[in-house]
mmCIF file of C-alpha atoms in Angstrom:
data_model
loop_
_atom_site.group_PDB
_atom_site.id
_atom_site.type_symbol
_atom_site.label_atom_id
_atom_site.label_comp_id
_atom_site.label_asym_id
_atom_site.label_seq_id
_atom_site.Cartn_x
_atom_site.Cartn_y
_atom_site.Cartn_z
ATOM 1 C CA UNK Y 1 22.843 12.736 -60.475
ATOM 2 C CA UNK Y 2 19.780 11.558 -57.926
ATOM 3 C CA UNK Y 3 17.529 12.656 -60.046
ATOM 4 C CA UNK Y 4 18.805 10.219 -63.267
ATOM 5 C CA UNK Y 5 19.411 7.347 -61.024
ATOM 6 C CA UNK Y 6 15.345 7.793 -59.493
ATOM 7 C CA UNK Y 7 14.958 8.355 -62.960
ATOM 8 C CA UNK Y 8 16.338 5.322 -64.861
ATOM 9 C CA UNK Y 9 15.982 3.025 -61.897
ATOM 10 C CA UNK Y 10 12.478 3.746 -61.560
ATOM 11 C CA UNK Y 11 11.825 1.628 -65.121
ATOM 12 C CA UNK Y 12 11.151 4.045 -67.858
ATOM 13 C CA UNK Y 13 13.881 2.288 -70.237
ATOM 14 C CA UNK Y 14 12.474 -1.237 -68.507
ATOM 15 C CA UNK Y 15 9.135 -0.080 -69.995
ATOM 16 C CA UNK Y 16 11.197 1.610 -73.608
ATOM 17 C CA UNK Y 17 12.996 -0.941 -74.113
ATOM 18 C CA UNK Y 18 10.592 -3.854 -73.494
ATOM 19 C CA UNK Y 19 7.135 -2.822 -73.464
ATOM 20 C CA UNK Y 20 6.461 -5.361 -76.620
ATOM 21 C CA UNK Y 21 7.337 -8.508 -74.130
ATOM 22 C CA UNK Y 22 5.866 -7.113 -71.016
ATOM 23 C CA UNK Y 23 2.524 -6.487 -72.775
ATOM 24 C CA UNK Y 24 2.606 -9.578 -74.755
ATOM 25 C CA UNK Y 25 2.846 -11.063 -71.075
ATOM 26 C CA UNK Y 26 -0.002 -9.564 -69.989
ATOM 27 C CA UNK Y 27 -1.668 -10.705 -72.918
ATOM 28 C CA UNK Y 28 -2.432 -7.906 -74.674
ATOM 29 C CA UNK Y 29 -3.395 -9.221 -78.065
ATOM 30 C CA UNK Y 30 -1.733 -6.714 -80.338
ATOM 31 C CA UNK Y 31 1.438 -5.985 -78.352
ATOM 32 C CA UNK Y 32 3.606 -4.237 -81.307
ATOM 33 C CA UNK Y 33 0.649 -2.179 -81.959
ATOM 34 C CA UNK Y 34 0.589 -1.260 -78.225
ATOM 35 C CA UNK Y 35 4.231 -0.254 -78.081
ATOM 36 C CA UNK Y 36 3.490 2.311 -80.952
ATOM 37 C CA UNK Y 37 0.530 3.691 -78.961
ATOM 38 C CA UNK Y 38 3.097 4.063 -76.287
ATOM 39 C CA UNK Y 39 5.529 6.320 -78.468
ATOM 40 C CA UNK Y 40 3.160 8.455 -79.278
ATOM 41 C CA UNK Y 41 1.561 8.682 -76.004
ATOM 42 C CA UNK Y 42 5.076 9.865 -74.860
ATOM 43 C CA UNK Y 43 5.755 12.620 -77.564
ATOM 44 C CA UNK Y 44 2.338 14.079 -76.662
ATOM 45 C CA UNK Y 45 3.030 14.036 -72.687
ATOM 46 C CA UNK Y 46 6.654 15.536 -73.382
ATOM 47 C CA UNK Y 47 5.090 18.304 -75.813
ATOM 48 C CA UNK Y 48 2.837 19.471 -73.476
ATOM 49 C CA UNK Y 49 5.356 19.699 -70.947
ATOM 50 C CA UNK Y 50 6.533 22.710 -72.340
ATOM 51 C CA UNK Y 51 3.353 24.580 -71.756
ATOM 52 C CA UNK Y 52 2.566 23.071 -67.918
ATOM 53 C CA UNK Y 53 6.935 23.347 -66.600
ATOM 54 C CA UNK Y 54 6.710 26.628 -65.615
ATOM 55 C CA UNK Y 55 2.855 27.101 -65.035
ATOM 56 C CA UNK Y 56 3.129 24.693 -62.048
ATOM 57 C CA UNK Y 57 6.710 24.463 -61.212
ATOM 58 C CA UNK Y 58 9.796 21.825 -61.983
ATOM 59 C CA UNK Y 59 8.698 20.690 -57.826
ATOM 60 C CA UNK Y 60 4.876 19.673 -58.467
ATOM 61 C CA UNK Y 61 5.675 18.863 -61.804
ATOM 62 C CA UNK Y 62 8.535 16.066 -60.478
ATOM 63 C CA UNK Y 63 6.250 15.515 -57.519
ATOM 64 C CA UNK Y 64 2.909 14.539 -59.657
ATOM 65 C CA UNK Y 65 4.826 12.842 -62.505
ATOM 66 C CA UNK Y 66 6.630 10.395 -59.735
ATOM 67 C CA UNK Y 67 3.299 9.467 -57.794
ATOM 68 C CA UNK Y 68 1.949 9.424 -61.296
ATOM 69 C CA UNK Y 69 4.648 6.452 -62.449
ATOM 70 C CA UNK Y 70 4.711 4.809 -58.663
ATOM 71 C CA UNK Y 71 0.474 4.201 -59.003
ATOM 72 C CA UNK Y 72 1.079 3.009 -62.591
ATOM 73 C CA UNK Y 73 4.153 0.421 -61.920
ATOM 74 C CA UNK Y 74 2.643 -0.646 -58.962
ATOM 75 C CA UNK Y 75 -0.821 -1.382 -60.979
ATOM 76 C CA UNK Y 76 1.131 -3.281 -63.899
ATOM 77 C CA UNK Y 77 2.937 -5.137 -60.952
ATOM 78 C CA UNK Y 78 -0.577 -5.896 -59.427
ATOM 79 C CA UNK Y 79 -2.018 -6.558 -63.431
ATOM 80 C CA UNK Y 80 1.077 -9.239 -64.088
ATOM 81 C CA UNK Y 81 1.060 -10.662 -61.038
ATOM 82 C CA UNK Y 82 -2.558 -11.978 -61.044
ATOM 83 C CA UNK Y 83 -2.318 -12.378 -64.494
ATOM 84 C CA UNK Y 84 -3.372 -16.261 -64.533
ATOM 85 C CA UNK Y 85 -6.211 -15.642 -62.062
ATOM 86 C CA UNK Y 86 -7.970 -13.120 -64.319
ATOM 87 C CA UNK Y 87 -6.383 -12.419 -68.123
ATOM 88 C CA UNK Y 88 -8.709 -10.312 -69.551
ATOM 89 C CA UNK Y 89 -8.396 -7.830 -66.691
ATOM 90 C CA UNK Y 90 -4.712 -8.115 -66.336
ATOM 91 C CA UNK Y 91 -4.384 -7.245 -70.063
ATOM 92 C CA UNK Y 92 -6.654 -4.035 -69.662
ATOM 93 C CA UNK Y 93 -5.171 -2.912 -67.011
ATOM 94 C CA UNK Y 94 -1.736 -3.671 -68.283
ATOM 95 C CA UNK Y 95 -2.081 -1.264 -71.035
ATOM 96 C CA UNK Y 96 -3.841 1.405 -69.386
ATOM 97 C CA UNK Y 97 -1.521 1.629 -66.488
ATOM 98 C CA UNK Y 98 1.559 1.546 -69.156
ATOM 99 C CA UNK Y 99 -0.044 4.548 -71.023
ATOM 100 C CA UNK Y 100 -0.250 6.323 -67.626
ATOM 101 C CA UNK Y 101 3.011 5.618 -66.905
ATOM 102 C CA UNK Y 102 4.169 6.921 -69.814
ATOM 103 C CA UNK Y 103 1.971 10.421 -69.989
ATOM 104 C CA UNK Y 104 3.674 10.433 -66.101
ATOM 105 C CA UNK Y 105 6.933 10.281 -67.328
ATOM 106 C CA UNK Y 106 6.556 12.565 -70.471
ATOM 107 C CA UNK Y 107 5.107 14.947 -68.448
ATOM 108 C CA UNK Y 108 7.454 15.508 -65.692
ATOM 109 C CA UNK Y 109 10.243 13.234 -64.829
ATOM 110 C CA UNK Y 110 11.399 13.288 -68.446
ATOM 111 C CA UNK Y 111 11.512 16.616 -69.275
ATOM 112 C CA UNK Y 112 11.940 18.470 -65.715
ATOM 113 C CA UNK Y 113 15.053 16.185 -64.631
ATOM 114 C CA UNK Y 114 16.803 17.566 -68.087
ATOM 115 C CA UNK Y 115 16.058 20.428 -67.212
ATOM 116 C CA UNK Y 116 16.489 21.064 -63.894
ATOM 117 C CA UNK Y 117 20.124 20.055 -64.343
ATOM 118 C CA UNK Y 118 22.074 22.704 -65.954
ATOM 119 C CA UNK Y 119 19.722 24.832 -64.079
ATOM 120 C CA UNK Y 120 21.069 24.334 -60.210
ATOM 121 C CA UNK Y 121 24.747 23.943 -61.109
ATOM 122 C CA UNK Y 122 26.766 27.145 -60.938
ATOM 123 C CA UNK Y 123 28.044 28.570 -64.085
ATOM 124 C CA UNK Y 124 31.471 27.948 -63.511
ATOM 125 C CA UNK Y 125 30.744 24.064 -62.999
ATOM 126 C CA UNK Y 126 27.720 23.381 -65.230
ATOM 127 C CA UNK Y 127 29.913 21.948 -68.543
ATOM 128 C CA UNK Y 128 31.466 19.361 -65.738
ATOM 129 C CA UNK Y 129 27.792 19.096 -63.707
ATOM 130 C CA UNK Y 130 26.041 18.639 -66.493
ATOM 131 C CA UNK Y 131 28.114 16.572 -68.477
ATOM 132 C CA UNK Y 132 28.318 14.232 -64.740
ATOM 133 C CA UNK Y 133 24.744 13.984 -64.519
ATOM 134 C CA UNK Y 134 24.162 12.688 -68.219
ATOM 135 C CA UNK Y 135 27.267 10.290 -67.723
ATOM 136 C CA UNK Y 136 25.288 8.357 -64.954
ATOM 137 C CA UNK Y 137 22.158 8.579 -66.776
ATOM 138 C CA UNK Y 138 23.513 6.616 -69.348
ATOM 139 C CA UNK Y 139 25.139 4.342 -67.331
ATOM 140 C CA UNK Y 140 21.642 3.539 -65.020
ATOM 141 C CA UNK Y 141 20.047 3.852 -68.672
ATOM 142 C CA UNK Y 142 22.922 1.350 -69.947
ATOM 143 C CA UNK Y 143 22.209 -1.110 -66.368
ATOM 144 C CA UNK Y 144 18.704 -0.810 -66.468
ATOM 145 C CA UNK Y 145 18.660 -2.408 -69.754
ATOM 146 C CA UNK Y 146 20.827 -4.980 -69.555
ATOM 147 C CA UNK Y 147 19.802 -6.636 -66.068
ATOM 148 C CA UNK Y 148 16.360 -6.262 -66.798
ATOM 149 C CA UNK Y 149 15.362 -9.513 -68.644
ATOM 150 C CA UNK Y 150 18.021 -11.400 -66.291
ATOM 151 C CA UNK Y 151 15.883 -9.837 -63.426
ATOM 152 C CA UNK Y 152 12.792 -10.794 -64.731
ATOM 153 C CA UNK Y 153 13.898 -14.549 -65.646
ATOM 154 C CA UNK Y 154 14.892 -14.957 -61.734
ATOM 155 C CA UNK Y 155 11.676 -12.786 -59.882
ATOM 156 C CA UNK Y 156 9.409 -12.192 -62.570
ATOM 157 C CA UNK Y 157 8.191 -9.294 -64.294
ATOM 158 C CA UNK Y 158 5.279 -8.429 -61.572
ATOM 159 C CA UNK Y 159 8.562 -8.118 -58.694
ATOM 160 C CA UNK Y 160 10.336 -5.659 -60.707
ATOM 161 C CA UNK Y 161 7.526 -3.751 -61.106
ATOM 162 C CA UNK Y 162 6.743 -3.487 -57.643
ATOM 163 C CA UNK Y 163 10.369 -2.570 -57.117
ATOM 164 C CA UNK Y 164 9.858 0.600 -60.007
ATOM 165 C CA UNK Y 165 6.611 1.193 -58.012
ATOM 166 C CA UNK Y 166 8.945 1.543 -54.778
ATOM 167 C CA UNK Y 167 11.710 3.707 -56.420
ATOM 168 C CA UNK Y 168 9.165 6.047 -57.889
ATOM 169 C CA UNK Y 169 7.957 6.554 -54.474
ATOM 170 C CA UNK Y 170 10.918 7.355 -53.148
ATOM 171 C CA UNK Y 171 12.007 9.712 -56.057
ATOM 172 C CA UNK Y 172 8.460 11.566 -54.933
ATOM 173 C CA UNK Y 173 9.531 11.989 -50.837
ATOM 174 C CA UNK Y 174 13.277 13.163 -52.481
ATOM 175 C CA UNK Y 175 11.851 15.818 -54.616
ATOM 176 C CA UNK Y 176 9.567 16.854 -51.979
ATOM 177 C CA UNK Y 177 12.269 17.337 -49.505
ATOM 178 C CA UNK Y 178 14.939 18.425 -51.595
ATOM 179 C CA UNK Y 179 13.185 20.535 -54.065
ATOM 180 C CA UNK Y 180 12.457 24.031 -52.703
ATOM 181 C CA UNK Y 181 10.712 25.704 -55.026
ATOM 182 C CA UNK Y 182 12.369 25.582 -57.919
ATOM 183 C CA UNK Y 183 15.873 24.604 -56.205
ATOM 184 C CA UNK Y 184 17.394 22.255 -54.081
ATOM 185 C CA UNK Y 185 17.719 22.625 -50.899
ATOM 186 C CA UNK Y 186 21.586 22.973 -49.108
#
């Protein structure tokens, strides 16, 4: 259940969910376009996750993907925030940093989390584990998505980036502590 709430909390759906506004913000000229560039940015990452999960492990997967998506948030945080000062830039870096987040994402935290789930609860608990774990995704998911405009009206966009930035770090140090291997640890 972590893993979904470092998951959803560290702005995936944010960035699903309203990547046409926040790059319009940033003043990316073609924002819709953008948001389709994103989609398929995110079905390539996820495909080849298949081929890297088990050639370097869930645990450097998780670990890359997260430091991945912390870098990225906290660049579109940086991108937004001096977004008057230098708007050209800001755009640029905007939509780079969104791809990367996204590849990050598709990559590992997507995929792997899924995963990883029904993998580390015993048999005899996994229908209840499992079905647990992908209750409170939906309800971060279903959070995330609703508080995220509100959140952005009263600290701005840049803020709650910084604050995906943070959570993304943290999700890193827990998977690297947690994770041994290929399991967590007791």
């Amino acid at each position: 259940m972590v893993l979904y709430l470092l998951q959803q909390f560290g702005g995936i759906n944010a960035i699903t969910y309203f990547s046409t506004s926040i790059l319009q913000a940033a003043g990316v000229r073609s924002a819709t376009l953008g948001s389709a560039a994103l989609g398929a940015c995110s079905c390539a990452a996820t495909v080849a996750a298949a081929g890297l999960i088990d050639r370097l492990g869930r645990r450097r997967l998780l670990e890359l993907s997260y430091g991945g998506m912390a870098l990225s948030a906290l660049l579109i945080g940086l991108a937004l925030h001096w977004q008057q000062a230098w708007p050209t830039l800001s755009s640029g870096v905007t939509l780079g940093a969104t791809v990367a987040y996204i590849l990050a994402f598709g990559v590992g935290s997507g995929p792997v989390t899924g995963l990883l789930v029904p993998e580390l609860v015993p048999a005899r608990l996994r229908a209840r584990g499992v079905s647990l774990a992908f209750a409170s995704h939906w309800v971060c998911n279903f959070v995330v998505g609703q508080c995220f405009l509100p959140a952005a009206d009263r600290w701005g966009v840049a803020t709650l980036f910084f604050f995906f930035a943070a959570v993304c770090g943290l999700a890193t140090k827990f998977v690297s502590f947690t994770l041994v291997g290929d399991k967590f640890a007791a």
